[in-house]
PDB file of C-alpha atoms in Angstrom:
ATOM      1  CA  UNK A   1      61.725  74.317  83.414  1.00 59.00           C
ATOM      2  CA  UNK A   2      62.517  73.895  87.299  1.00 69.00           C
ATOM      3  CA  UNK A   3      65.677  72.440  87.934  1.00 74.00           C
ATOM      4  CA  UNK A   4      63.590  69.006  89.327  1.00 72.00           C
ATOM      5  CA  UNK A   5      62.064  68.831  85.453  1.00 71.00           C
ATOM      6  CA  UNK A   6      65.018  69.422  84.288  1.00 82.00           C
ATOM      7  CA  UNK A   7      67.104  66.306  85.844  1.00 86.00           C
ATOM      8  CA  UNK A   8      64.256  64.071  85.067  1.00 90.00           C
ATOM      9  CA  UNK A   9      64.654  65.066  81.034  1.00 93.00           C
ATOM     10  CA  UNK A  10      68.830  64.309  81.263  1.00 94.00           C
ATOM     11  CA  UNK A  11      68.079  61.223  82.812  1.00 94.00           C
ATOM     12  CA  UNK A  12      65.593  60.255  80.571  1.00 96.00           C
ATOM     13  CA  UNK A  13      67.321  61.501  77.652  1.00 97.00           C
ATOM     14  CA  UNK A  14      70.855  59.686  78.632  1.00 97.00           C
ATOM     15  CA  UNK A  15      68.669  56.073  78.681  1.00 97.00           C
ATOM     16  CA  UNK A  16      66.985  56.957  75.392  1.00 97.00           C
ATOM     17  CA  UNK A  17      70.174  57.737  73.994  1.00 97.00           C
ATOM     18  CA  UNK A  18      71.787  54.318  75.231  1.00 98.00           C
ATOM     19  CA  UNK A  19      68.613  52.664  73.473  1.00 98.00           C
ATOM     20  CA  UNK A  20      68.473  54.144  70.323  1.00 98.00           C
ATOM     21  CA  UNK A  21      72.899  54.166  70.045  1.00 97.00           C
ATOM     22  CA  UNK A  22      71.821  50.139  71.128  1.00 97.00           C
ATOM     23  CA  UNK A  23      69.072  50.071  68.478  1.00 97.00           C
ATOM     24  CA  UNK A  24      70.414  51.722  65.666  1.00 97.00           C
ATOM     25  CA  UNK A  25      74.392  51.445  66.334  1.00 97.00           C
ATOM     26  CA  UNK A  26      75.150  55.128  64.888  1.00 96.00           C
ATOM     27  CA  UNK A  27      74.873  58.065  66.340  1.00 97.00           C
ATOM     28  CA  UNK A  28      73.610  59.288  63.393  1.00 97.00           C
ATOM     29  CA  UNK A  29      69.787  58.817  61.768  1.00 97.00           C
ATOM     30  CA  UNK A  30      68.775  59.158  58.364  1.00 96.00           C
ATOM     31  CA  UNK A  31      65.546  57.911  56.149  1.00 95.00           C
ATOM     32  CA  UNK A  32      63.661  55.443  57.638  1.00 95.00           C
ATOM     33  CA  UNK A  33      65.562  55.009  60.683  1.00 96.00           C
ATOM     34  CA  UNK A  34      64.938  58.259  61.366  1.00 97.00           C
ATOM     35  CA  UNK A  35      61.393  58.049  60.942  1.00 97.00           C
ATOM     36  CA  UNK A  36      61.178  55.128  63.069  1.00 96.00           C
ATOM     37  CA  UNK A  37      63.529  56.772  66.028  1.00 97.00           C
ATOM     38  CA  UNK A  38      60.926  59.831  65.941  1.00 96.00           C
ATOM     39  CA  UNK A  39      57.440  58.330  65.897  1.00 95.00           C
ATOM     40  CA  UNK A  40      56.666  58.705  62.197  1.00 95.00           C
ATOM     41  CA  UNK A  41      54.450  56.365  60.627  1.00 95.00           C
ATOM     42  CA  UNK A  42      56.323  56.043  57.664  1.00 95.00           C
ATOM     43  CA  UNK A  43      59.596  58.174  56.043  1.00 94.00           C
ATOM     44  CA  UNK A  44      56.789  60.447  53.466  1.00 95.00           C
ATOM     45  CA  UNK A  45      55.251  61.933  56.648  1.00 95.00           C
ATOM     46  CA  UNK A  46      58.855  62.753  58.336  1.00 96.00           C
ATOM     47  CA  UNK A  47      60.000  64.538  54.600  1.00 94.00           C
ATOM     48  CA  UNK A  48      57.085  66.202  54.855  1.00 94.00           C
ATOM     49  CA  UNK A  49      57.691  67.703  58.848  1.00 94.00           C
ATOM     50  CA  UNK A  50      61.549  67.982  58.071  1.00 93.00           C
ATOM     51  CA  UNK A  51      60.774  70.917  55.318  1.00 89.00           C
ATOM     52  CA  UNK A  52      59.004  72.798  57.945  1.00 91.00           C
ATOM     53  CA  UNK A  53      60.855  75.324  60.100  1.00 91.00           C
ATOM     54  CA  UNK A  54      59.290  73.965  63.408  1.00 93.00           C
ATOM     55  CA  UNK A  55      60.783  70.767  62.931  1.00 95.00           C
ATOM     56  CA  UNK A  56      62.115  69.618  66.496  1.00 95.00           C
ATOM     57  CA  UNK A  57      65.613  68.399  65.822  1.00 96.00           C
ATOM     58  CA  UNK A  58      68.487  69.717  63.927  1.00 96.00           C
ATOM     59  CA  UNK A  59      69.126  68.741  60.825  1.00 96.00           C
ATOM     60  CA  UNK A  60      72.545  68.815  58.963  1.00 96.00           C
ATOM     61  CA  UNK A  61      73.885  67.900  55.866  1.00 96.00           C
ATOM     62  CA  UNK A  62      77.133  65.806  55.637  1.00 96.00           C
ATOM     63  CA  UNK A  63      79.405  66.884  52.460  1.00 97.00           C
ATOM     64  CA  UNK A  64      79.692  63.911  49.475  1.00 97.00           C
ATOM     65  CA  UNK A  65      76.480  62.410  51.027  1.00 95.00           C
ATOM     66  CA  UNK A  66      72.918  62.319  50.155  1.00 93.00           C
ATOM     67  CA  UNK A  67      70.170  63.439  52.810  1.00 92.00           C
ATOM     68  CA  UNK A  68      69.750  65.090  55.781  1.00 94.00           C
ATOM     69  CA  UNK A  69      70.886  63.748  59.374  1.00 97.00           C
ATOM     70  CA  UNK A  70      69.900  64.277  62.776  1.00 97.00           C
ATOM     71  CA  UNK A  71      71.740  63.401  65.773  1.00 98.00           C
ATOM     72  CA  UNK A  72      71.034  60.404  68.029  1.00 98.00           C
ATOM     73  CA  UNK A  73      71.645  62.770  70.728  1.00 98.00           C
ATOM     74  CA  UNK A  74      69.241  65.277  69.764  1.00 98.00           C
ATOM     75  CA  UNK A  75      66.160  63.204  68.822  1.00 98.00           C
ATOM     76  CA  UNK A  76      67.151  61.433  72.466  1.00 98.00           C
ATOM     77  CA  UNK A  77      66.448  64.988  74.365  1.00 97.00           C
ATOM     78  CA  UNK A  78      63.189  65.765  72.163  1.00 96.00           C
ATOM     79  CA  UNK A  79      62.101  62.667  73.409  1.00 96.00           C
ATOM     80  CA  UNK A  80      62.318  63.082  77.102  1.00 96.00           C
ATOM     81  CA  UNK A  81      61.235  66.690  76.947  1.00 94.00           C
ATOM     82  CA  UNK A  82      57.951  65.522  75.397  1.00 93.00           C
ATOM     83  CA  UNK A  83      57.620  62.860  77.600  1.00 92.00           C
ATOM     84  CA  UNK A  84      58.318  64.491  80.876  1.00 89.00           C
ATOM     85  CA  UNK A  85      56.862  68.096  79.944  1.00 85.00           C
ATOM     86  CA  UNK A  86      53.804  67.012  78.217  1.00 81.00           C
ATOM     87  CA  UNK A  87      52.518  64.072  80.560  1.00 74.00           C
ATOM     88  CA  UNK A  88      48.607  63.027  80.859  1.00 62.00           C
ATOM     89  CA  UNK A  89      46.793  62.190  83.713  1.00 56.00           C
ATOM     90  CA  UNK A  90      44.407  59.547  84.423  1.00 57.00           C
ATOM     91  CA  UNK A  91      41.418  59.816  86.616  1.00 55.00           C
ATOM     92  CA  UNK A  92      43.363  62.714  88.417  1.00 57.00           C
ATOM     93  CA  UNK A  93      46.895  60.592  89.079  1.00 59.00           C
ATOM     94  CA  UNK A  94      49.918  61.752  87.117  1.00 58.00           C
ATOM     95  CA  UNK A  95      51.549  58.888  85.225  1.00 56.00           C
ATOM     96  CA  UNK A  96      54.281  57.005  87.475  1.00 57.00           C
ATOM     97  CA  UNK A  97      57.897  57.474  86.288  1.00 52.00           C
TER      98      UNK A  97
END
């Protein structure tokens, strides 16, 4: 990623971070939250993706609790890569920032 690509992601990522830290007021997701923060339509089709190994955030376990927990932080970044690395055009214009 060019170093151009590469500011536009932190930026991106630092704002989505803001929201979802707004949004969910944790820095840590679980369940349906989780789900919601990622795009899932509902919390059986993020179990599903979360037992495969190309799952895009890193999961963790948190000792004398139930679940698995990704990072506000992380799901933040995998946002704004796949925003900024995989935009569309339309009729031959990138998509304005």
């Amino acid at each position: 990623m060019n170093k151009k690509l590469s500011s536009d992601v932190d930026t991106l990522a630092f704002e989505l971070e803001r929201e979802l830290m707004h949004r969910y007021g944790s820095p840590l997701l679980t369940g349906e939250r989780l789900a919601n923060a990622m795009g899932y339509r509902s919390i059986h089709s993020l179990r599903k993706h979360m037992s495969q190994p190309t799952f895009p955030v890193e999961l963790f376990t948190i000792s004398g609790r139930r679940g698995r927990f990704a990072l506000v932080k992380d799901i933040a970044l995998w946002l704004a890569k796949q925003r900024i690395e995989h935009q569309y055009q339309t009729e031959g214009k990138p998509i304005d920032m």
